[in-house]
Coordinates of C-alpha atoms and ligand atoms in Angstrom, one line a residue:
X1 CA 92.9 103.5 90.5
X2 CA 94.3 107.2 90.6
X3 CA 97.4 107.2 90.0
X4 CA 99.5 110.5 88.8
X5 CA 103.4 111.4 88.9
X6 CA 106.0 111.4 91.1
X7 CA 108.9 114.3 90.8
X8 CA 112.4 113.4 89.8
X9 CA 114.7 116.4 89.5
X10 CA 112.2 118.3 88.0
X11 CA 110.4 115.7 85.4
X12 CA 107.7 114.2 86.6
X13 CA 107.6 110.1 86.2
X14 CA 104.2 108.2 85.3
X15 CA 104.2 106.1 88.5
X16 CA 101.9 103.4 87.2
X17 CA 104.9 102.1 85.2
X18 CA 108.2 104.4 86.6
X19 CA 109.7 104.3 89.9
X20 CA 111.7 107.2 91.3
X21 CA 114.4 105.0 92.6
X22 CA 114.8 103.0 89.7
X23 CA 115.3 106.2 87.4
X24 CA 118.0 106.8 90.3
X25 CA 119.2 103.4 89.8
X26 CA 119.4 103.6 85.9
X27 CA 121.6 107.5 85.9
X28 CA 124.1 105.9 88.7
X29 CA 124.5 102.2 88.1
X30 CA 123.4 101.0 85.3
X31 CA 126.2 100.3 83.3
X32 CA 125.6 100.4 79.4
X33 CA 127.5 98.0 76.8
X34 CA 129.0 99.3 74.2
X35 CA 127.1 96.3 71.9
X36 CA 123.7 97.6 73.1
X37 CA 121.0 99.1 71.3
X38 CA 119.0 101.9 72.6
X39 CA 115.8 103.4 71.4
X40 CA 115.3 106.8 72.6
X41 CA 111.8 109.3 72.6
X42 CA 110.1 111.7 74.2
X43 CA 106.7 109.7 74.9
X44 CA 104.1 110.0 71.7
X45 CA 106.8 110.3 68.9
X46 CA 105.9 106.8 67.6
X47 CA 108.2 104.7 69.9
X48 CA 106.2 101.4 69.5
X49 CA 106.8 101.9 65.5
X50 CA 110.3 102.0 65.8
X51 CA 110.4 98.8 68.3
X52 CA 108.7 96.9 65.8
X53 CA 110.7 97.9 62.8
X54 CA 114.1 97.5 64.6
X55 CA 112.9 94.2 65.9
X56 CA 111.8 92.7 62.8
X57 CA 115.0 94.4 61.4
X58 CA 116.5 91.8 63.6
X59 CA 114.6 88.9 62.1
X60 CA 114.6 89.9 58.4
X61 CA 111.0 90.5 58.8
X62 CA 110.1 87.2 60.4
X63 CA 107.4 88.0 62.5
X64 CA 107.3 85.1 64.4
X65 CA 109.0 86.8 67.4
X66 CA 106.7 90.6 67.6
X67 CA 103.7 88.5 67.1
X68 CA 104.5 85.9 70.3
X69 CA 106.2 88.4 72.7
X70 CA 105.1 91.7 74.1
X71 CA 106.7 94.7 72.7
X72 CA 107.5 95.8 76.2
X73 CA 109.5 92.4 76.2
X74 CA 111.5 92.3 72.8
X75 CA 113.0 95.9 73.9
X76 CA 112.3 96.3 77.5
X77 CA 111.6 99.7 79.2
X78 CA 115.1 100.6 81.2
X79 CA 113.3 102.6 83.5
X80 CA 110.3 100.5 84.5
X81 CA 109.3 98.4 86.9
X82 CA 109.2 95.3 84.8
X83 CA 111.9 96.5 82.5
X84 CA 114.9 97.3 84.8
X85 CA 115.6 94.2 86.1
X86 CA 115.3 92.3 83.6
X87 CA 118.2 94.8 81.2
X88 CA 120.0 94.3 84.7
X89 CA 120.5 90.5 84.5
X90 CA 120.6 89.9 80.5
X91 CA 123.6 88.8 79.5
X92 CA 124.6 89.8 76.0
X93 CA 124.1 92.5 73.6
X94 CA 120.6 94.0 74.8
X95 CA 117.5 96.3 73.2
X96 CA 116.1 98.5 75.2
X97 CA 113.0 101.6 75.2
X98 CA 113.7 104.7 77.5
X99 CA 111.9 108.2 77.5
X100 CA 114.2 109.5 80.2
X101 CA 115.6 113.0 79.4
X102 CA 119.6 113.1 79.4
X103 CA 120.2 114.5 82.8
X104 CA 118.4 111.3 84.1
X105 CA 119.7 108.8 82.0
X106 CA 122.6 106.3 82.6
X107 CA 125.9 108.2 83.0
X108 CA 127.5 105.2 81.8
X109 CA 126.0 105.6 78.0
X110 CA 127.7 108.8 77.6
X111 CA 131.1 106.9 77.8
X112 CA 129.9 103.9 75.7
X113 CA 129.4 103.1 72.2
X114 CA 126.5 101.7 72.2
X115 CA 123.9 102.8 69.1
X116 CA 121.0 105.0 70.2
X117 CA 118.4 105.7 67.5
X118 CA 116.4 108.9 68.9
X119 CA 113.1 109.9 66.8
X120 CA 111.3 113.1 67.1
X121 CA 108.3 113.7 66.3
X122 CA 106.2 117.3 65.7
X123 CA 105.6 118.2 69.3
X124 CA 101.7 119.7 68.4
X125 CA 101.2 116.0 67.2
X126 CA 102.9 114.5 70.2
X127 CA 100.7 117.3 72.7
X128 CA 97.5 115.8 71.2
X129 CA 98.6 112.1 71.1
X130 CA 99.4 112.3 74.9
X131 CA 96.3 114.0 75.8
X132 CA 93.8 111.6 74.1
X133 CA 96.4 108.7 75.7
X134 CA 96.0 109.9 79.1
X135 CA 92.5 111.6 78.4
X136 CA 91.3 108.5 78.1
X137 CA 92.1 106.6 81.2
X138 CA 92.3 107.6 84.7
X139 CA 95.9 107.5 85.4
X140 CA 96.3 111.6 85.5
X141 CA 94.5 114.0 88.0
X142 CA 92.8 116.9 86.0
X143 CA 92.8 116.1 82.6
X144 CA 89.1 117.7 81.7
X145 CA 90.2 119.3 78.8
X146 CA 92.9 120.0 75.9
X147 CA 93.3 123.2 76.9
X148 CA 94.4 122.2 80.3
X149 CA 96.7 119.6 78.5
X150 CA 97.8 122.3 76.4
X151 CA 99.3 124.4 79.3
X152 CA 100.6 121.8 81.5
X153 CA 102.8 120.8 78.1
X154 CA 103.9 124.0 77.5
X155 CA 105.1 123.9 80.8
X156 CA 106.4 121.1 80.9
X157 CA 104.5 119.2 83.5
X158 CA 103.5 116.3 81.9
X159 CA 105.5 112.6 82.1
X160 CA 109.2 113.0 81.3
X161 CA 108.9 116.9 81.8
X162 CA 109.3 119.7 78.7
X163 CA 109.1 118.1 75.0
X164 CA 111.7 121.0 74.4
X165 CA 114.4 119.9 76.6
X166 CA 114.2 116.6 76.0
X167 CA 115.0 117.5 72.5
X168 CA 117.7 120.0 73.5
X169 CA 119.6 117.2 75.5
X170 CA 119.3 114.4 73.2
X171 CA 120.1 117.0 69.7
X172 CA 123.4 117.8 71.6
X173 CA 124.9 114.5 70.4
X174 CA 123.7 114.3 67.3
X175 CA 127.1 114.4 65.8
X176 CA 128.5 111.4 66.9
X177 CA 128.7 108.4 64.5
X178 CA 127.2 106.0 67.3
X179 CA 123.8 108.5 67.8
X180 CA 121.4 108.2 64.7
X181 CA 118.2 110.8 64.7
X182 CA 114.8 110.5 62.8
X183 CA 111.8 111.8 62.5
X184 CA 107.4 110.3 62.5
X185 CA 107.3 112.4 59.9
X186 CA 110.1 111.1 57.5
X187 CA 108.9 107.8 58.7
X188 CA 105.5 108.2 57.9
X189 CA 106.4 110.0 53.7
X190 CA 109.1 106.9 53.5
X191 CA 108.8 104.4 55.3
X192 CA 110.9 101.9 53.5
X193 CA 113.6 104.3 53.2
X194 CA 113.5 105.0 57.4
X195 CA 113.7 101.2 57.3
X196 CA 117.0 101.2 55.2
X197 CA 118.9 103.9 57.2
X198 CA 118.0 102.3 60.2
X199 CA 119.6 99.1 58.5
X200 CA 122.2 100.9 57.2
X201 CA 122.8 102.1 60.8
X202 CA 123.1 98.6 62.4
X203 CA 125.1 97.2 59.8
X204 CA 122.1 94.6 58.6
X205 CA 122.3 93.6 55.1
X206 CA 118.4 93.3 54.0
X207 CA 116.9 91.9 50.9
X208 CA 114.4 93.6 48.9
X209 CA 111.7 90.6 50.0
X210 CA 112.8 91.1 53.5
X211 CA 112.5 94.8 53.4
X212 CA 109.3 94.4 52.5
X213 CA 108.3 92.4 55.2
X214 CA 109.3 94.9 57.5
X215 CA 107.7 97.2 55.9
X216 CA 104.2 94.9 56.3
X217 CA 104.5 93.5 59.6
X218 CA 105.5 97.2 60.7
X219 CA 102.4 99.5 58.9
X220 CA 100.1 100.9 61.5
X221 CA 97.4 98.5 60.7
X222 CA 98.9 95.3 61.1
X223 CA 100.4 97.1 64.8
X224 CA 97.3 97.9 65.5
X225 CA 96.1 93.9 64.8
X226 CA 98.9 92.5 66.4
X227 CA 97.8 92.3 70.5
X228 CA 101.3 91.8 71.1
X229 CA 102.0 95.6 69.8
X230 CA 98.7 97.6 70.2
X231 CA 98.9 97.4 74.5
X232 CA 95.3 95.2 74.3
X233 CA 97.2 93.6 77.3
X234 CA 97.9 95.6 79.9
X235 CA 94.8 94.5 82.3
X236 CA 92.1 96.1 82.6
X237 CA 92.3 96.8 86.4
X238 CA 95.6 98.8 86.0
X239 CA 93.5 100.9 83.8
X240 CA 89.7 101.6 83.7
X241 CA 89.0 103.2 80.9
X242 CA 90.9 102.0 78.3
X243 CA 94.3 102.8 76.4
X244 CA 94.2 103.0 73.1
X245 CA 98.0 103.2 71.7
X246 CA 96.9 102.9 67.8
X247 CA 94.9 105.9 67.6
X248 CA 95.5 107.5 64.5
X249 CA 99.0 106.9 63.5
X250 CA 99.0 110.2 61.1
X251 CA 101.3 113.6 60.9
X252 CA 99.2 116.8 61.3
X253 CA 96.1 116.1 63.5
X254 CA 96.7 118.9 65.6
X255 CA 95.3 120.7 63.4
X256 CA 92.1 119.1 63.9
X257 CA 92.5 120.3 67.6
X258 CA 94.1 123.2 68.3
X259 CA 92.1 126.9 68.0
X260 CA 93.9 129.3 66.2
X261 CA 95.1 131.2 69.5
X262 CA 96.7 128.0 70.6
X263 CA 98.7 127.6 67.5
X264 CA 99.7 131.0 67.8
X265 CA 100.9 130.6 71.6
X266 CA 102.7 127.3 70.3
X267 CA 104.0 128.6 67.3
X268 CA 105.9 131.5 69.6
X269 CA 106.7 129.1 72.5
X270 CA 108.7 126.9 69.4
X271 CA 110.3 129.5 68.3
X272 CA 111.6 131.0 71.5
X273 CA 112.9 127.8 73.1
X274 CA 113.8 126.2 69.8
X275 CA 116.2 129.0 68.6
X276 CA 119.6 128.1 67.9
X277 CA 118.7 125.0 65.9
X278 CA 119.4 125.4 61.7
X279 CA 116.7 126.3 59.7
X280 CA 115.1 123.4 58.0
X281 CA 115.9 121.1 60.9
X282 CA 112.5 119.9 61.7
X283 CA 110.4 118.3 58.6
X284 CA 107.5 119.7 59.7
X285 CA 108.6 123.4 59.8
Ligands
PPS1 S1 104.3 105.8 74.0 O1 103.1 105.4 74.8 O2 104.8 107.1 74.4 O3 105.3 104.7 73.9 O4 103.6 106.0 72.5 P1 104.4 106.0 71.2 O5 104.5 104.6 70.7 O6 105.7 106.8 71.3 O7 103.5 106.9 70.2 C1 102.2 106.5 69.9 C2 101.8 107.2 68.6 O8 102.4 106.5 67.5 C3 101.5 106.1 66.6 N1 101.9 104.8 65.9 C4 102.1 104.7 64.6 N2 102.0 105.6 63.6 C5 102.2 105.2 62.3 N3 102.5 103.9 62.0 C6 102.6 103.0 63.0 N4 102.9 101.7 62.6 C7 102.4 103.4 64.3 N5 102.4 102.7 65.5 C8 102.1 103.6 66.5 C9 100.2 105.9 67.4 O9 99.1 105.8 66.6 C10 100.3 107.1 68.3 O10 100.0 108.3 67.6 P2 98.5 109.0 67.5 O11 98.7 110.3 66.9 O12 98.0 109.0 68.9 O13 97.7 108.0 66.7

């Protein structure tokens, strides 16, 4: 199967799992409760770490319920296919995943009070985490080479359009109390201490033994074991040639990638779009 994007005011949506009129259906209708929690990234920033912390957050590190139920279940994708209707009909406070960029995403939330945790990750990483994602399957047209990756992310023409704006748009409410931001690479130095500000943020009341099992049912080796996490389901015949989600799981690898001329050009691309932001805001400047 070829499969490749379709356009949505400007971002293009994977359509092997996003539908264009369902992303239309999640900005106009979809109406967000203030009791819901919502996990927000740009794709590759380590979204399927933070589902499985905030979910065993939920069960003071039981694991009963991340090692029975597809990740894509416990915190269902708001703007796909399989997601969407099932957010629409659950009664109840609800979890949800969504990479949408803020222009696309429910107009309700901005209204609401419900908890978003957003995590960022160091866009070089995220470049070279998508690439050997997609690389690997057949799902995007013209993916021969990292270089060619390279570009079309610079441009912002890969799923869920620029990293840069999505950051932009999300960053602008990172004041408010209900809006909490962190970082793969925080996550990754401290991981236990991500795992108490995320408690702190919800209002859970852990204790040290149940910390810790977060902390184990949560490491990037026991993920990558757990079949429920790693994506070892999604059939083979929606995709040919594999998707690995647990690659490498580590902060810096674009180094391992990039020639010096295209950390230059992304050094200067980061620095023109990213102006405005403090110094010191990114962990990995
Ligand atoms: S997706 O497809 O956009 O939802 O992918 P996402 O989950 O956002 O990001 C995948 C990358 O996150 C890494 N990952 C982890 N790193 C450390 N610890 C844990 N537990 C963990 N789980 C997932 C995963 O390996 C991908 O990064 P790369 O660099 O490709 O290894």
């Amino acid at each position: 199967m070829m499969s490749d994007y379709s356009w949505l005011e400007g971002i293009p949506l994977p359509d092997m799992w996003v539908q264009k009129e369902i992303v239309e259906d999640v900005h106009n209708k979809f109406v967000v409760k203030d009791e819901d929690l919502i996990i927000l990234t740009y794709p590759k920033s380590g979204t399927n770490w933070l589902i499985e912390i905030v979910c065993l957050i939920q069960t003071k590190g039981d694991p009963k319920w991340i090692q029975s139920v597809p990740n894509w279940e416990c915190s269902p994708w708001l703007e796909s296919k399989s997601g969407y209707p099932v957010l629409t009909s659950k009664e109840g406070p609800r979890l949800m995943t969504s990479h949408l960029p803020t222009h696309l995403f429910s107009k309700s939330f901005f209204s609401s009070k419900a908890k978003v945790i957003y995590l960022i990750r160091n866009p070089r990483d995220v470049l070279v985490s998508g690439y050997f994602f997609w690389a690997n399957t057949n799902l995007v047209k013209n993916l021969e080479s990292l270089g060619i990756y390279f570009e079309q992310f610079l441009k912002g023409n890969v799923g869920y359009g620029s990293w840069f704006e999505h950051i932009h748009g999300w960053l602008s409410m990172r004041e408010r109390n209900n809006f909490l931001v962190l970082y793969y690479e925080d996550m990754k130095k401290d991981p236990k201490g991500t795992i108490k500000k995320i408690c702190d943020f919800l209002g859970k009341n852990l204790g040290a033994d149940e910390l810790d099992l977060v902390l184990k049912y949560s490491s990037f080796q026991a993920m990558k074991e757990n079949n429920m996490s790693n994506y070892s389901l999604i059939k083979e015949d929606q995709i040919t040639n594999g998707l690995k989600l647990m690659r490498k799981g580590t902060t810096g690898d674009w180094k391992n990638h990039f020639t010096v001329a295209q950390a230059e050009a992304f050094d200067k691309v980061f620095q023109d779009k990213m102006v405005g932001f403090p110094p010191g805001m990114f962990p990995w400047e």
